[in-house]
XYZ file of C-alpha atoms in Angstrom:
630
model
C -19.181 29.886 -0.575
C -17.100 31.989 -2.967
C -13.290 31.699 -3.119
C -12.816 34.989 -1.275
C -15.015 33.673 1.542
C -11.968 31.769 2.795
C -11.307 34.862 4.893
C -14.684 34.471 6.608
C -14.076 30.943 7.842
C -13.714 30.432 11.599
C -12.253 26.967 12.138
C -12.261 25.433 15.647
C -9.392 23.062 16.317
C -8.723 21.418 19.675
C -10.681 21.628 22.938
C -9.741 21.390 26.612
C -12.105 21.113 29.555
C -11.937 21.377 33.351
C -15.131 21.757 35.408
C -17.008 24.630 33.730
C -13.972 26.018 31.880
C -14.084 25.004 28.219
C -11.504 26.437 25.822
C -11.183 25.986 22.063
C -8.688 27.360 19.568
C -10.198 29.029 16.501
C -8.196 29.796 13.332
C -9.035 32.080 10.410
C -7.273 32.595 7.057
C -6.188 36.232 6.607
C -5.961 36.984 2.892
C -4.562 40.479 3.374
C -1.700 39.287 5.572
C -1.441 35.977 3.647
C -1.314 34.135 6.965
C -3.482 32.316 9.489
C -4.709 34.091 12.613
C -6.077 32.441 15.692
C -6.798 32.716 19.380
C -8.347 30.790 22.253
C -12.029 31.217 23.044
C -13.933 30.383 26.211
C -17.204 28.559 25.556
C -19.812 28.866 28.338
C -22.559 26.299 28.775
C -25.018 29.042 27.857
C -24.401 32.165 25.801
C -21.896 33.202 23.169
C -18.176 32.287 23.209
C -15.790 34.925 24.586
C -12.263 35.513 23.332
C -9.754 34.301 25.929
C -6.365 35.179 24.387
C -5.205 37.818 21.934
C -2.057 36.444 20.358
C -1.325 36.398 16.642
C -1.765 32.604 16.425
C -2.704 30.733 19.621
C -3.408 27.004 19.415
C -3.443 23.686 21.324
C -4.812 24.760 24.737
C -4.419 22.312 27.620
C -5.753 22.981 31.149
C -3.665 21.705 34.070
C -5.086 18.865 36.229
C -5.740 21.261 39.121
C -7.569 23.679 36.816
C -5.320 26.630 37.706
C -3.331 27.017 34.494
C -3.705 26.736 30.751
C -0.731 25.942 28.543
C -0.879 26.608 24.806
C 1.220 27.356 21.749
C 1.661 30.926 20.520
C 3.309 31.743 17.197
C 4.250 35.356 16.475
C 3.822 36.653 12.935
C 6.318 34.737 10.798
C 7.690 32.873 13.828
C 7.626 29.376 15.287
C 5.058 28.266 17.902
C 6.401 28.505 21.440
C 4.955 27.147 24.646
C 3.135 29.673 26.879
C 1.225 29.402 30.137
C -1.312 31.675 31.850
C -3.736 31.464 34.784
C -7.162 30.127 33.900
C -8.630 33.112 35.721
C -7.018 35.398 33.144
C -3.841 37.445 33.003
C -0.614 37.708 31.048
C 0.608 34.752 29.030
C 4.150 33.786 30.001
C 6.568 32.209 27.492
C 8.183 28.930 28.543
C 10.259 28.162 25.453
C 12.325 29.951 22.840
C 13.405 27.062 20.658
C 14.766 27.615 17.132
C 12.199 25.326 15.472
C 9.372 25.838 17.940
C 7.666 23.572 20.467
C 4.980 20.902 20.240
C 1.654 20.370 21.992
C 1.888 20.632 25.805
C 1.079 17.678 28.090
C 0.635 18.468 31.796
C 2.155 16.279 34.511
C -0.105 15.136 37.360
C 1.559 17.728 39.641
C 0.211 20.612 37.496
C 3.718 22.089 37.404
C 5.697 20.236 34.752
C 4.867 20.049 31.069
C 6.149 17.481 28.560
C 6.362 18.287 24.890
C 8.160 17.232 21.725
C 10.258 19.645 19.660
C 12.533 19.275 16.673
C 16.172 20.026 17.492
C 18.388 21.290 14.648
C 21.937 20.142 14.198
C 24.523 22.816 14.886
C 25.035 25.028 11.878
C 21.679 24.271 10.275
C 18.340 26.081 10.189
C 19.714 29.491 11.188
C 21.487 28.197 14.297
C 24.678 29.786 12.978
C 24.385 33.531 12.582
C 24.815 34.730 9.014
C 24.850 31.203 7.512
C 22.287 30.788 4.737
C 20.809 27.366 3.896
C 22.689 27.390 0.593
C 25.995 27.738 2.463
C 25.465 24.769 4.780
C 27.577 21.626 4.611
C 26.289 18.658 2.585
C 23.907 16.239 4.249
C 25.119 12.667 4.658
C 22.082 10.436 4.094
C 22.165 6.759 5.029
C 18.496 5.860 5.543
C 15.163 5.971 3.742
C 13.494 8.386 6.164
C 15.420 11.587 5.696
C 12.666 14.048 4.676
C 8.961 14.576 5.094
C 6.453 16.604 3.104
C 5.475 19.802 4.865
C 8.521 19.630 7.157
C 11.510 19.252 4.861
C 14.673 17.385 5.761
C 14.260 15.590 9.084
C 17.499 13.649 9.527
C 19.173 16.813 10.848
C 16.270 17.968 13.056
C 14.873 14.936 14.820
C 12.106 15.442 17.400
C 13.141 15.104 21.034
C 11.223 14.899 24.298
C 11.457 17.867 26.658
C 10.113 18.661 30.122
C 9.799 22.155 31.558
C 8.725 23.402 34.987
C 6.024 25.862 33.956
C 5.909 27.542 37.376
C 9.644 28.079 37.814
C 10.873 31.663 38.093
C 13.017 31.105 35.004
C 11.638 28.145 33.057
C 14.370 25.973 31.544
C 13.265 23.200 29.162
C 15.250 20.011 29.779
C 15.881 17.663 26.869
C 15.281 14.018 27.792
C 15.961 12.077 24.583
C 18.890 12.040 22.193
C 19.548 10.129 19.028
C 18.525 9.699 15.381
C 15.018 8.440 16.097
C 11.521 9.904 16.167
C 9.500 10.365 19.350
C 5.861 11.430 19.534
C 2.707 11.568 21.671
C 4.051 12.047 25.217
C 1.885 10.832 28.119
C 2.716 10.967 31.844
C 2.499 8.036 34.217
C 0.166 8.723 37.177
C 3.097 9.028 39.603
C 4.804 11.640 37.417
C 8.030 9.622 37.326
C 8.027 8.756 33.632
C 6.789 10.031 30.295
C 5.611 7.473 27.768
C 6.352 8.161 24.111
C 5.871 6.438 20.804
C 9.295 5.896 19.235
C 10.946 4.032 16.381
C 11.469 0.339 17.057
C 14.843 -0.292 18.698
C 15.370 3.493 18.560
C 16.460 3.065 14.964
C 15.555 5.520 12.207
C 14.823 2.773 9.670
C 11.512 1.010 9.139
C 7.916 1.857 9.950
C 7.450 -0.004 13.235
C 6.989 1.963 16.442
C 6.779 0.863 20.074
C 6.122 2.528 23.434
C 8.986 3.653 25.648
C 9.056 5.106 29.161
C 11.460 8.010 29.581
C 12.474 8.880 33.177
C 11.339 12.446 33.883
C 14.481 13.045 35.930
C 16.694 11.863 33.069
C 17.874 8.506 31.786
C 17.644 6.163 28.839
C 14.256 5.285 27.303
C 12.888 1.941 28.523
C 10.928 -0.299 26.152
C 7.571 -1.041 27.795
C 5.249 -2.175 24.971
C 6.259 -4.062 21.834
C 3.539 -3.391 19.287
C 2.089 -5.628 16.584
C 3.374 -3.104 14.061
C 2.893 0.454 15.265
C 1.837 2.144 18.508
C 0.897 5.752 19.156
C -1.178 8.041 21.415
C -0.631 6.198 24.718
C -2.555 7.034 27.874
C -1.844 5.428 31.244
C -4.813 4.279 33.324
C -4.950 4.549 37.135
C -4.744 0.739 37.407
C -1.351 0.762 35.680
C -2.393 -0.431 32.243
C -1.716 1.590 29.132
C -4.117 2.220 26.252
C -2.804 3.112 22.817
C -3.704 3.192 19.144
C -1.964 0.651 16.971
C -1.769 -1.120 13.648
C -0.817 -4.715 12.982
C 1.672 -5.302 10.170
C 5.095 -6.670 9.443
C 7.791 -5.418 7.119
C 6.888 -2.367 5.053
C 3.363 -3.401 4.093
C 1.659 -0.780 6.227
C -1.017 0.529 3.873
C -4.807 0.428 4.143
C -4.675 -0.870 7.717
C -7.393 -0.046 10.217
C -5.987 1.519 13.359
C -7.272 -0.185 16.515
C -7.411 0.404 20.257
C -5.018 -1.739 22.322
C -4.473 -2.328 26.028
C -1.312 -3.599 27.702
C 0.076 -3.858 31.239
C 2.694 -1.223 32.012
C 5.834 -2.770 33.533
C 8.684 -0.291 33.633
C 11.943 -2.180 33.897
C 10.515 -5.654 33.317
C 9.879 -7.565 30.132
C 8.085 -5.402 27.565
C 4.391 -6.151 27.277
C 2.379 -6.939 24.174
C -1.001 -5.341 23.754
C -4.411 -6.920 23.310
C -6.582 -5.455 20.578
C -9.881 -4.195 21.980
C -11.510 -3.334 18.636
C -12.038 -5.546 15.620
C -9.532 -4.973 12.828
C -11.942 -5.364 9.920
C -14.818 -3.095 10.941
C -13.246 -0.472 13.239
C -10.865 2.092 11.787
C -9.910 4.674 14.408
C -8.736 8.158 13.512
C -5.259 9.075 14.853
C -6.488 11.254 17.742
C -5.701 10.928 21.466
C -8.059 8.454 23.145
C -10.025 9.560 26.218
C -10.826 7.105 29.050
C -14.192 7.687 30.723
C -16.035 5.933 33.525
C -17.452 3.044 31.495
C -14.974 2.732 28.641
C -12.815 4.638 26.194
C -13.807 7.338 23.700
C -12.355 7.003 20.196
C -13.091 8.624 16.817
C -14.058 6.025 14.189
C -14.409 6.293 10.403
C -17.860 5.070 9.393
C -19.126 5.411 5.792
C -17.930 8.977 5.356
C -18.490 10.028 8.960
C -15.986 10.295 11.790
C -18.055 9.299 14.805
C -17.253 9.479 18.503
C -17.772 5.953 19.785
C -17.464 4.362 23.224
C -15.358 1.216 23.462
C -16.684 -0.767 26.457
C -14.317 -1.269 29.383
C -14.447 -5.053 28.901
C -14.078 -4.975 25.103
C -12.015 -7.575 23.295
C -11.890 -7.514 19.494
C -15.206 -5.627 19.570
C -16.838 -4.989 16.162
C -18.252 -1.617 15.185
C -21.815 -2.499 16.188
C -20.649 -3.076 19.776
C -19.284 0.471 20.091
C -21.931 2.919 21.299
C -22.374 6.034 19.170
C -21.841 9.091 21.395
C -22.000 11.869 18.791
C -20.942 12.671 15.236
C -23.562 10.764 13.253
C -23.546 12.127 9.671
C -20.705 14.446 10.700
C -16.949 14.518 11.255
C -15.431 14.638 14.748
C -12.208 16.684 14.678
C -11.291 16.733 18.391
C -12.815 15.658 21.696
C -12.256 15.606 25.441
C -14.007 14.748 28.689
C -13.910 15.833 32.335
C -16.019 14.575 35.259
C -18.405 12.812 32.919
C -18.946 15.777 30.598
C -18.060 15.117 26.945
C -17.239 17.887 24.469
C -16.120 17.679 20.854
C -15.419 19.783 17.793
C -17.634 18.461 15.022
C -17.738 19.394 11.341
C -20.692 18.970 8.979
C -21.063 19.518 5.226
C -22.204 23.078 6.006
C -19.781 23.919 8.842
C -15.981 23.704 9.302
C -16.665 22.959 12.941
C -18.657 23.752 16.045
C -18.177 22.891 19.705
C -20.835 20.353 20.614
C -21.928 18.024 23.420
C -24.122 14.918 23.138
C -27.001 17.276 23.968
C -26.309 19.677 21.098
C -24.083 22.504 19.826
C -22.596 25.191 22.057
C -21.278 27.536 19.338
C -22.241 29.086 15.999
C -18.866 30.034 14.559
C -19.997 29.216 10.997
C -23.123 31.371 10.888
C -25.943 30.591 8.473
C -25.692 27.421 6.351
C -25.182 27.689 2.607
C -27.753 26.748 -0.003
C -25.768 23.719 -1.166
C -27.686 20.432 -0.928
C -25.673 17.410 0.166
C -27.130 13.966 -0.587
C -25.934 10.369 -0.359
C -25.831 8.289 -3.517
C -25.303 4.558 -3.993
C -24.589 2.366 -6.990
C -23.625 -1.154 -8.003
C -20.208 -1.517 -9.622
C -19.425 -3.577 -12.722
C -18.776 -6.732 -10.663
C -21.884 -6.287 -8.492
C -20.093 -4.607 -5.584
C -22.155 -1.910 -3.762
C -20.534 1.529 -3.603
C -21.366 4.741 -1.801
C -20.713 8.452 -2.138
C -22.252 11.917 -2.209
C -23.738 14.438 -4.562
C -23.573 18.145 -3.759
C -26.119 20.204 -5.670
C -26.218 23.977 -6.170
C -29.322 26.076 -5.870
C -31.672 25.990 -8.859
C -33.211 23.225 -10.927
C -30.392 22.721 -13.433
C -29.324 20.723 -15.274
C -25.963 21.733 -13.872
C -22.515 20.896 -15.259
C -20.931 18.080 -13.254
C -17.558 17.782 -11.524
C -16.374 14.323 -10.521
C -14.030 15.092 -7.599
C -11.906 12.139 -6.393
C -10.264 12.138 -2.951
C -6.625 11.389 -2.155
C -5.191 8.594 -0.067
C -6.459 6.290 -1.374
C -7.157 5.103 2.204
C -9.180 8.205 3.012
C -12.779 9.220 2.513
C -15.172 11.826 1.247
C -17.949 12.331 3.705
C -19.998 14.278 6.139
C -17.305 16.763 7.164
C -16.974 20.240 5.680
C -15.005 20.546 2.451
C -14.438 24.062 1.180
C -13.883 22.763 -2.367
C -17.349 21.245 -2.509
C -18.928 24.447 -1.239
C -17.019 26.656 -3.709
C -17.762 24.495 -6.753
C -21.444 24.007 -5.913
C -21.889 27.721 -5.171
C -20.418 28.413 -8.628
C -23.144 26.261 -10.162
C -21.595 22.810 -10.458
C -23.048 19.518 -9.265
C -20.204 17.740 -7.454
C -19.937 13.941 -7.325
C -17.870 12.654 -4.389
C -17.184 8.886 -4.627
C -15.728 6.522 -2.023
C -14.559 3.646 -4.251
C -12.755 0.525 -3.144
C -9.470 1.659 -1.648
C -11.235 4.202 0.569
C -11.389 4.093 4.374
C -14.542 3.838 6.467
C -16.065 0.725 4.887
C -13.948 -1.998 6.438
C -10.330 -2.956 5.965
C -11.082 -5.334 3.085
C -12.665 -2.440 1.167
C -9.491 -0.415 1.655
C -7.155 -3.213 0.614
C -9.156 -4.218 -2.468
C -6.986 -2.028 -4.734
C -3.621 -3.447 -3.692
C -1.991 -4.520 -6.941
C -5.124 -3.392 -8.821
C -4.992 0.385 -9.221
C -7.170 1.497 -12.104
C -9.448 -1.555 -12.024
C -12.200 -1.933 -9.411
C -11.613 1.583 -8.079
C -12.191 3.070 -11.528
C -15.283 0.895 -11.990
C -16.701 2.039 -8.647
C -16.117 5.706 -9.443
C -17.799 5.455 -12.830
C -20.739 3.569 -11.349
C -21.343 6.375 -8.849
C -20.935 8.966 -11.593
C -23.534 7.132 -13.680
C -25.898 7.069 -10.712
C -25.529 10.833 -10.311
C -26.037 11.471 -14.010
C -29.483 9.867 -13.880
C -30.576 12.835 -11.774
C -32.355 15.621 -13.693
C -30.207 18.207 -11.874
C -27.045 16.829 -13.569
C -26.062 17.504 -17.186
C -24.562 14.301 -18.598
C -23.162 16.232 -21.580
C -20.992 18.536 -19.440
C -18.821 16.466 -17.108
C -15.315 17.196 -15.852
C -13.005 15.021 -13.734
C -10.638 16.293 -11.058
C -8.765 15.207 -7.948
C -5.594 15.509 -5.922
C -2.863 13.023 -4.929
C -4.474 9.592 -5.473
C -7.394 11.610 -6.854
C -4.937 13.201 -9.289
C -3.666 9.748 -10.223
C -7.223 8.579 -10.851
C -8.008 11.722 -12.851
C -5.049 10.969 -15.123
C -6.086 7.311 -15.299
C -9.693 8.048 -16.231
C -8.552 10.603 -18.804
C -6.410 7.938 -20.481
C -8.874 5.045 -20.231
C -12.308 6.685 -20.232
C -11.530 10.103 -21.678
C -14.580 10.195 -23.928
C -16.764 10.574 -20.866
C -15.262 13.938 -19.891
C -14.886 17.375 -21.413
C -11.650 18.140 -19.535
C -9.484 17.025 -16.608
C -7.813 18.789 -13.652
C -5.091 16.510 -12.219
C -3.499 17.905 -9.070
C -0.439 16.794 -7.035
C -0.789 13.456 -8.796
C 1.137 10.209 -8.838
C 1.651 9.611 -12.558
C 4.599 7.197 -12.620
C 5.199 4.657 -9.873
C 8.710 3.777 -11.055
C 10.121 7.259 -10.348
C 7.784 7.859 -7.370
C 9.630 5.056 -5.562
C 12.785 7.140 -5.258
C 11.507 10.704 -5.402
C 8.652 10.619 -2.858
C 9.227 10.835 0.890
C 7.089 7.677 1.241
C 7.881 6.083 -2.123
C 10.449 3.688 -0.675
C 7.642 1.625 0.904
C 4.378 2.898 -0.583
C 4.968 1.785 -4.161
C 5.918 -1.761 -3.212
C 3.054 -2.040 -0.708
C 0.405 -1.023 -3.239
C 1.912 -2.018 -6.607
C 4.459 -4.752 -5.881
C 8.078 -4.859 -6.970
C 7.721 -5.704 -10.662
C 8.616 -2.596 -12.699
C 6.432 -3.541 -15.639
C 3.452 -4.032 -13.329
C 4.138 -0.619 -11.781
C 4.261 0.975 -15.206
C 1.038 -0.740 -16.235
C -0.608 1.006 -13.270
C 1.008 4.379 -14.100
C -1.021 6.965 -16.059
C 2.180 8.367 -17.603
C 2.656 5.181 -19.612
C -0.863 5.576 -21.032
C -0.525 9.292 -21.771
C -0.655 8.646 -25.512
C -4.349 7.828 -25.058
C -5.213 11.236 -23.556
C -6.666 13.785 -25.970
C -8.931 16.000 -23.843
C -7.968 19.413 -22.359
C -5.766 18.611 -19.384
C -4.562 20.738 -16.438
C -1.439 19.567 -14.615
C -1.404 21.303 -11.208
C 1.398 20.967 -8.677
C 3.438 22.599 -5.909
C 7.163 23.203 -6.224
C 7.975 21.823 -2.751
C 5.666 18.807 -2.789
C 7.749 15.939 -1.426
C 4.850 13.488 -1.134
C 4.121 13.483 -4.867
C 7.206 15.313 -6.128
C 7.022 17.845 -8.936
C 8.782 15.481 -11.352
C 5.496 13.568 -11.470
C 3.820 16.651 -12.928
C 6.713 17.591 -15.188
C 6.866 14.160 -16.822
C 3.134 14.158 -17.524
C 3.162 17.721 -18.859
C 6.026 16.989 -21.259
C 4.431 13.748 -22.458
C 1.100 15.429 -23.164
C 2.773 18.443 -24.772
C 4.754 16.148 -27.087
C 1.497 14.420 -28.004
C -0.182 17.686 -28.965
C -2.732 17.582 -26.138
C -4.159 20.977 -25.045
C -2.341 20.878 -21.706
C -1.539 23.591 -19.157
C 0.860 23.383 -16.204
C -0.010 25.422 -13.096
C 2.887 25.422 -10.622
C 2.633 26.996 -7.149
C 5.890 28.242 -5.598
C 6.785 27.570 -1.981
C 3.979 25.065 -1.386
C 3.882 21.394 -0.483
C 1.378 18.584 -0.843
C -1.188 20.243 1.449
C -1.659 23.440 -0.584
C -5.419 23.096 -0.992
C -5.946 22.502 2.734
C -3.300 24.500 4.585
C -1.271 26.424 1.998
C -0.812 30.173 2.069
C -4.262 31.806 2.025
C -3.497 33.780 -1.148
C -2.394 30.623 -2.949
C -5.560 28.853 -1.847
C -7.599 31.755 -3.237
C -5.608 31.775 -6.497
C -6.055 28.041 -6.827
C -9.831 28.336 -6.463
C -9.890 31.118 -9.038
C -7.849 28.978 -11.448
C -10.117 25.953 -10.932
C -13.261 27.972 -11.627
C -11.691 29.666 -14.652
C -10.674 26.275 -16.079
C -14.140 24.791 -15.733
C -15.856 27.916 -17.033
C -13.826 27.451 -20.231
C -14.534 23.758 -20.647
C -17.977 23.140 -19.140
C -19.855 26.299 -20.095
């Protein structure tokens, strides 16, 4: 894959299924328009997919329970996504909303008429709600809580999400707002009688803190009713016919909500009585569930689970209680990454990514689509190693065509509670196609290897995680395809932090470093990041000197190799001051440093930024390494 091949990628997103009607949304970067295009496609059980809609950007299809209608989001060029509905037999798509900040994913009521959704509602006078008023002319914001902004969204205290319901079949659809107040709501789910909509919402309907619980909101109007008090957080509820509710949750108290495996819970649903507490159906240590809607089936519940670099579709038995990973049947996704899934009348369908494909629509019997075309020539192999303290570690090596020896890129993932793995990564494909061997480590701190593995770096950044990464690098460098004399280190977010850390503590091992959207100084990250108010304390503790000891900025005097500082101007997760401080420190020290700053982008530039910026970033990466590893 070359950088310009971004425009050739067809990326399936979500799927919806009813009888033999299977729909999937497929997106594609458009470099010429510098935007993303997309439409819905119908996937038959045999034969090629057929385009179903022809909007500029159509996403999130959902078929009604009676199979007669499909609701979806349509975003016009440069506009916000709005809810639309059309007959499943084909015809004109009809708009249901015209909201200033757009609408969220539709959720059909059991009557196949009403739709629940969440949408952000701007305060009067903000976000173009007042004609002729520019953002710079708005009144000052009065901020009283920690959670007032979010990367990729912006300020949120003056555009909180609210729950809406709309009659999709009305002559003139009129969305009705059901929740008010300075709290977040998410993941609506109808009760079987259609009388209430369950949502995940902030504990006590208060904007502070990280705890969330489940509330029932009367569909006809009325105050939210607390129905499930979680062990820490609750999300993605689904109500079973017997009256119980399933949901995904995490167990924690206070603000220490990092490196926690998400589990499946079950609780009785009593609307109006004492709130219930859920029982955890999956073991906390071994089962880490991805934050996707769960799907009940005849003999259990389908969930997506992180497993050693894979995201597998697993079946939680109906009678499960604290079930470990080995008790969850693998349905599909082995050595792959499940991105979305659904089921209807016993038929299971998923969107699954592999190292060679951004995604295909598959069933347990095999793939139904070939959106990605022919696989590349990049070889993708597992590697293992033993760390300095004897701990076993795991990762991947991507090898280009040819015998080599090839220059090596050590590419470290973000998170840190995330994982490299069996899903498609355009970066790996681009770098390997350009002739680099790419090492992809999952050190302690990563997800997918048990909760203890993820929590092993708490209070210990730059210790066992660095040892694990170097052990995997050493294992790769024993391969004849890898040139141990030409090695570069790179990464983003936590990977950018670790790049800076390795450059300052093990710089002699590398020819150059590319540190992107990095955390470089925990002391200032605490106040400048949208998550810094809890994240720093949870991972590094409260002692400022301990935080600084774990901050690459305070070891910058030890860096002497060519160093690229790469950042986005509107990154609120790892704010730009993190890059600026490192750049100035290295410049003062006489290090050959360059600062690449992308305008108008946030933390997710490399994954969902403007297509032209993603192309320019790839070109800059390859130019940097051609200078330093040739």
